[in-house]
CSV table of C-alpha atoms in Angstrom, one decimal:
chain,number,residue,atom,x,y,z
A,1,MET,CA,-5.1,-21.7,29.0
A,2,THR,CA,-7.3,-24.7,29.8
A,3,GLU,CA,-7.3,-28.0,27.9
A,4,SER,CA,-10.8,-27.2,26.5
A,5,GLU,CA,-9.4,-23.9,25.2
A,6,ASP,CA,-6.5,-25.6,23.6
A,7,ASN,CA,-8.8,-27.9,21.7
A,8,ASP,CA,-11.3,-25.3,20.7
A,9,PRO,CA,-11.3,-25.1,16.9
A,10,SER,CA,-13.1,-21.8,16.7
A,11,PRO,CA,-11.2,-18.8,15.3
A,12,PRO,CA,-9.2,-16.8,17.9
A,13,GLU,CA,-10.5,-13.5,19.3
A,14,ILE,CA,-9.4,-10.7,17.1
A,15,VAL,CA,-12.9,-9.4,16.7
A,16,ASP,CA,-12.5,-5.6,17.3
A,17,ALA,CA,-8.8,-5.5,17.0
A,18,GLY,CA,-8.8,-3.3,13.9
A,19,ALA,CA,-10.8,-0.5,15.4
A,20,ASP,CA,-7.8,1.4,16.9
A,21,ILE,CA,-5.6,1.6,13.8
A,22,ALA,CA,-5.6,5.1,12.3
A,23,GLY,CA,-8.2,5.2,9.6
A,24,ALA,CA,-9.1,1.5,10.0
A,25,ALA,CA,-12.4,-0.2,9.3
A,26,THR,CA,-14.6,-0.7,12.4
A,27,GLY,CA,-13.5,-4.3,12.8
A,28,ALA,CA,-17.2,-5.5,12.6
A,29,THR,CA,-16.8,-7.2,9.3
A,30,LEU,CA,-13.7,-9.1,10.5
A,31,GLY,CA,-15.3,-10.1,13.8
A,32,THR,CA,-18.5,-11.4,12.2
A,33,PHE,CA,-16.5,-13.1,9.5
A,34,LEU,CA,-14.2,-15.0,11.8
A,35,GLY,CA,-17.0,-15.9,14.2
A,36,GLY,CA,-19.5,-17.3,11.7
A,37,PRO,CA,-21.6,-16.7,8.6
A,38,ALA,CA,-20.8,-13.1,7.7
A,39,GLY,CA,-18.2,-12.6,5.0
A,40,ALA,CA,-19.8,-15.3,2.9
A,41,ALA,CA,-20.2,-12.9,0.0
A,42,ILE,CA,-16.5,-13.2,-0.7
A,43,GLY,CA,-16.8,-16.9,-1.4
A,44,ALA,CA,-15.7,-20.1,0.2
A,45,ALA,CA,-12.2,-20.2,-1.2
A,46,MET,CA,-11.1,-16.7,-0.4
A,47,GLY,CA,-13.0,-16.7,2.9
A,48,HIS,CA,-11.3,-20.0,4.0
A,49,THR,CA,-7.9,-18.6,3.2
A,50,LEU,CA,-8.4,-15.3,5.1
A,51,ARG,CA,-9.9,-17.1,8.1
A,52,LYS,CA,-7.2,-19.8,8.1
A,53,ILE,CA,-4.2,-17.5,7.8
A,54,GLY,CA,-5.7,-14.9,10.2
A,55,ALA,CA,-6.2,-17.6,12.8
A,56,GLU,CA,-2.7,-19.1,12.2
A,57,ILE,CA,-1.0,-15.7,12.7
A,58,ASN,CA,-3.1,-15.0,15.8
A,59,ASN,CA,-2.1,-18.3,17.3
A,60,ARG,CA,1.5,-17.1,17.3
A,61,TYR,CA,2.9,-14.8,20.0
A,62,ILE,CA,2.1,-11.3,18.7
A,63,SER,CA,1.6,-8.1,20.6
A,64,PRO,CA,-1.8,-6.5,21.0
A,65,ARG,CA,-0.8,-3.8,18.6
A,66,GLU,CA,0.3,-6.4,16.0
A,67,ASP,CA,-3.0,-8.1,16.5
A,68,GLU,CA,-4.7,-4.9,15.6
A,69,ARG,CA,-2.7,-4.4,12.4
A,70,VAL,CA,-3.5,-8.0,11.2
A,71,ALA,CA,-7.2,-7.5,12.0
A,72,SER,CA,-7.3,-4.2,10.2
A,73,ALA,CA,-5.6,-5.5,7.1
A,74,LEU,CA,-8.1,-8.4,7.0
A,75,SER,CA,-11.0,-6.0,7.5
A,76,TYR,CA,-10.0,-3.9,4.6
A,77,ALA,CA,-9.3,-6.9,2.4
A,78,ILE,CA,-12.7,-8.4,3.2
A,79,GLU,CA,-14.7,-5.2,2.7
A,80,ARG,CA,-12.9,-4.4,-0.6
A,81,ALA,CA,-13.5,-7.9,-1.9
A,82,GLU,CA,-17.2,-7.6,-1.0
A,83,GLU,CA,-17.4,-4.3,-2.9
A,84,LYS,CA,-15.7,-5.8,-6.0
A,85,ILE,CA,-18.2,-8.7,-6.0
A,86,GLU,CA,-21.0,-6.2,-5.8
A,87,GLU,CA,-19.5,-4.4,-8.7
A,88,GLY,CA,-19.7,-7.6,-10.7
A,89,GLU,CA,-16.1,-8.8,-10.5
A,90,GLU,CA,-15.2,-12.4,-9.8
A,91,ILE,CA,-12.7,-13.9,-7.5
A,92,ARG,CA,-9.9,-15.7,-9.5
A,93,ASP,CA,-10.6,-19.3,-10.4
A,94,ASP,CA,-7.2,-20.4,-11.7
A,95,GLY,CA,-6.0,-22.7,-9.0
A,96,PHE,CA,-4.7,-19.9,-6.8
A,97,PHE,CA,-6.8,-21.1,-3.8
A,98,ASP,CA,-6.2,-24.9,-4.4
A,99,GLU,CA,-4.4,-26.6,-1.6
A,100,GLY,CA,-1.6,-29.1,-2.4
A,101,THR,CA,-0.6,-32.2,-0.5
A,102,ASP,CA,0.9,-30.0,2.2
A,103,ASP,CA,-2.5,-28.3,2.8
A,104,ARG,CA,-1.1,-25.0,1.5
A,105,SER,CA,-2.2,-23.0,-1.5
A,106,SER,CA,-0.5,-20.2,-3.4
A,107,ALA,CA,-3.1,-17.9,-1.8
A,108,ASP,CA,-2.1,-19.1,1.7
A,109,GLU,CA,1.5,-18.1,1.0
A,110,ILE,CA,0.6,-14.7,-0.5
A,111,VAL,CA,-1.9,-13.8,2.1
A,112,GLU,CA,0.4,-14.9,5.0
A,113,GLY,CA,3.2,-12.8,3.5
A,114,ALA,CA,1.0,-9.7,3.2
A,115,LEU,CA,-0.4,-10.1,6.7
A,116,ILE,CA,3.0,-10.5,8.2
A,117,VAL,CA,4.0,-7.2,6.5
A,118,ALA,CA,0.9,-5.6,8.1
A,119,GLN,CA,1.7,-7.2,11.5
A,120,ARG,CA,5.2,-5.7,11.6
A,121,GLU,CA,4.4,-2.3,9.9
A,122,HIS,CA,5.1,0.5,12.3
A,123,GLU,CA,3.8,3.1,9.8
A,124,GLU,CA,0.2,2.0,10.4
A,125,ARG,CA,-1.3,4.2,7.8
A,126,LYS,CA,0.0,1.7,5.2
A,127,VAL,CA,-2.1,-1.2,6.6
A,128,GLU,CA,-5.2,-0.1,4.8
A,129,TYR,CA,-3.5,-0.2,1.5
A,130,ILE,CA,-1.9,-3.6,2.2
A,131,GLY,CA,-5.5,-4.8,2.8
A,132,TYR,CA,-6.5,-3.5,-0.7
A,133,LEU,CA,-3.5,-5.2,-2.2
A,134,ILE,CA,-4.5,-8.6,-0.7
A,135,ALA,CA,-8.1,-8.2,-2.0
A,136,ASN,CA,-6.9,-7.2,-5.5
A,137,ILE,CA,-4.4,-10.1,-5.8
A,138,CYS,CA,-7.3,-12.5,-5.0
A,139,PHE,CA,-9.2,-11.2,-8.1
A,140,ASP,CA,-6.4,-10.8,-10.6
A,141,GLU,CA,-5.5,-14.0,-12.5
A,142,SER,CA,-2.6,-12.3,-14.3
A,143,LEU,CA,-0.6,-12.2,-11.1
A,144,ASP,CA,1.4,-15.3,-10.4
A,145,GLY,CA,3.2,-16.1,-7.1
A,146,SER,CA,6.5,-14.4,-8.1
A,147,GLN,CA,4.7,-11.2,-9.2
A,148,SER,CA,2.5,-11.1,-6.1
A,149,ASN,CA,5.5,-11.6,-3.8
A,150,ALA,CA,7.4,-8.8,-5.6
A,151,LEU,CA,4.4,-6.4,-5.1
A,152,ILE,CA,4.2,-7.3,-1.4
A,153,SER,CA,7.9,-7.0,-0.7
A,154,THR,CA,8.0,-3.6,-2.5
A,155,ALA,CA,5.0,-2.4,-0.5
A,156,GLU,CA,6.8,-3.5,2.7
A,157,ARG,CA,10.0,-1.7,1.7
A,158,MET,CA,8.3,1.6,0.8
A,159,SER,CA,7.8,4.2,3.6
A,160,TRP,CA,4.4,5.9,4.0
A,161,ARG,CA,5.9,9.0,2.5
A,162,GLN,CA,7.2,7.1,-0.5
A,163,ILE,CA,3.7,5.6,-1.0
A,164,ARG,CA,2.3,9.2,-1.0
A,165,ILE,CA,5.0,10.3,-3.4
A,166,LEU,CA,3.9,7.6,-5.8
A,167,SER,CA,0.3,8.6,-5.4
A,168,TYR,CA,1.2,12.3,-5.8
A,169,LEU,CA,3.1,11.8,-9.0
A,170,LEU,CA,0.3,9.9,-10.6
A,171,ARG,CA,-2.2,12.6,-9.6
A,172,LEU,CA,0.1,15.5,-10.3
A,173,GLN,CA,-2.3,17.2,-12.6
A,174,LYS,CA,-4.6,17.9,-9.6
A,175,PHE,CA,-1.9,19.8,-8.0
A,176,THR,CA,-0.7,21.7,-11.0
A,177,ARG,CA,-1.3,25.4,-10.8
A,178,GLU,CA,-1.0,28.2,-13.3
A,179,ASP,CA,2.3,29.4,-11.8
A,180,ARG,CA,3.9,26.0,-12.7
A,181,THR,CA,3.9,26.6,-16.5
A,182,THR,CA,7.6,27.1,-17.3
A,183,HIS,CA,10.9,25.4,-16.7
A,184,THR,CA,13.0,28.2,-18.1
A,185,PHE,CA,14.5,30.5,-15.5
A,186,HIS,CA,17.5,32.7,-14.9
A,187,PRO,CA,20.0,31.7,-12.3
A,188,ASP,CA,19.2,34.8,-10.3
A,189,SER,CA,15.7,33.7,-9.9
A,190,VAL,CA,16.6,30.7,-7.8
A,191,ARG,CA,18.8,32.5,-5.4
A,192,GLY,CA,17.5,32.0,-1.9
A,193,LEU,CA,15.3,29.1,-3.0
A,194,GLU,CA,15.7,26.4,-0.4
A,195,ALA,CA,16.3,22.9,-1.9
A,196,SER,CA,14.1,20.0,-0.9
A,197,PRO,CA,15.4,18.3,2.3
A,198,ASP,CA,18.0,15.6,1.7
A,199,ASP,CA,15.8,12.9,3.4
A,200,PHE,CA,13.0,13.7,0.9
A,201,LEU,CA,15.4,13.5,-2.1
A,202,HIS,CA,16.8,10.3,-0.7
A,203,GLU,CA,13.3,8.7,-0.7
A,204,PHE,CA,12.9,9.8,-4.3
A,205,SER,CA,16.2,8.1,-5.1
A,206,GLU,CA,15.1,4.9,-3.4
A,207,LEU,CA,12.0,4.8,-5.5
A,208,GLN,CA,14.2,4.9,-8.5
A,209,GLN,CA,16.3,2.0,-7.1
A,210,MET,CA,13.1,0.0,-6.7
A,211,ARG,CA,12.3,0.6,-10.4
A,212,LEU,CA,9.2,2.5,-9.6
A,213,LEU,CA,10.4,5.9,-10.9
A,214,MET,CA,12.5,6.5,-14.0
A,215,ASP,CA,14.6,9.4,-15.3
A,216,LEU,CA,17.8,10.3,-13.4
A,217,GLU,CA,17.7,13.8,-14.9
A,218,ALA,CA,14.8,14.6,-12.8
A,219,PHE,CA,16.6,13.7,-9.6
A,220,VAL,CA,19.7,15.9,-10.3
A,221,ASP,CA,17.6,18.8,-11.6
A,222,PHE,CA,17.1,21.9,-9.6
A,223,PRO,CA,14.5,23.1,-8.7
A,224,LEU,CA,13.0,19.6,-8.3
A,225,ASP,CA,10.6,19.0,-11.1
A,226,PRO,CA,8.2,16.1,-10.4
A,227,SER,CA,6.7,16.3,-13.8
A,228,LYS,CA,10.0,14.9,-15.3
A,229,TYR,CA,9.6,11.6,-13.5
A,230,VAL,CA,8.2,8.7,-15.4
A,231,ILE,CA,6.3,6.1,-13.4
A,232,SER,CA,7.3,2.5,-14.4
A,233,LYS,CA,4.8,-0.1,-15.4
A,234,PHE,CA,5.5,-1.9,-12.1
A,235,GLY,CA,4.9,1.4,-10.2
A,236,ARG,CA,1.6,1.9,-12.0
A,237,GLN,CA,0.6,-1.6,-11.2
A,238,LEU,CA,1.4,-1.2,-7.5
A,239,TYR,CA,-0.5,2.1,-7.5
A,240,ALA,CA,-3.6,0.4,-8.9
A,241,LEU,CA,-3.5,-2.8,-6.8
A,242,MET,CA,-2.9,-0.8,-3.5
A,243,GLU,CA,-5.6,1.6,-4.7
A,244,LEU,CA,-3.4,4.6,-3.9
A,245,GLU,CA,-5.9,6.9,-5.6
A,246,ARG,CA,-7.9,6.6,-2.3
A,247,ILE,CA,-5.2,8.6,-0.4
A,248,ALA,CA,-6.8,11.9,0.4
A,249,SER,CA,-5.4,15.0,-1.3
A,250,SER,CA,-4.8,16.6,2.1
A,251,ALA,CA,-2.4,13.7,2.9
A,252,LEU,CA,-0.4,14.6,-0.3
A,253,GLN,CA,-0.1,18.3,0.6
A,254,GLU,CA,3.2,17.7,2.4
A,255,ILE,CA,4.6,16.1,-0.8
A,256,ASP,CA,3.4,19.1,-2.9
A,257,ASP,CA,5.0,21.5,-0.4
A,258,LEU,CA,8.3,19.7,-0.5
A,259,CYS,CA,8.5,19.7,-4.3
A,260,LYS,CA,9.9,23.1,-5.2
A,261,PHE,CA,9.0,22.7,-8.9
A,262,GLY,CA,7.7,26.0,-10.3
A,263,ARG,CA,8.3,28.0,-7.1
A,264,TYR,CA,10.5,30.6,-8.5
A,265,ASP,CA,10.1,33.9,-10.5
A,266,THR,CA,10.7,33.7,-14.2
């Protein structure tokens, strides 16, 4: 790298990095935003934070694939923020973006934490929803630093299948069919019924440990009955802020197939 390049204050090149991530935005919003005037609709405070932290991460040694994930998460965050502003919502104005004597704001810390999660996320289908989480935190004044960090760390811990389980359970009515109307059965009716795989049940158990799902009875019950699970307040909050209702029904079909609830003869 030349001396002039070292001193160049312009944002680093991650212009089209997000384009290759599965289901990602085109990267155009991110590229234009980092390069100049586009993205102004999200406001100076949020725009400065995303540009600043995106540039800082990109200045570190990261692989091309990690670069793509960071760019993709930022793309989704920017696009969602622009949509929310068009819908009449306002970016938070409670000091979240105010920098202290160390030139760091609460927003800097939260956005950096979320982008590092995206950078290291091998299950790349999660990156889109991490972007939505960033955007929504930047609009929600009810979320302090501790709550935001808890949401980000939980999103990091969850697998893509666990994210889909959460989305599935909160949209269960859409998958409910007429043959799922009774929980009363004779023991003979479950003979030959294959139990859900252990790895799938383990992921359900982990969601309970994360305090996202409640009701131990549902876990030990057979056949597995997802309607017995209660989603915690924190689980519903995570669902809303990550906008998991956006997950296509087709992506939830695997979860529906693995849940044996109602798949027996009465």
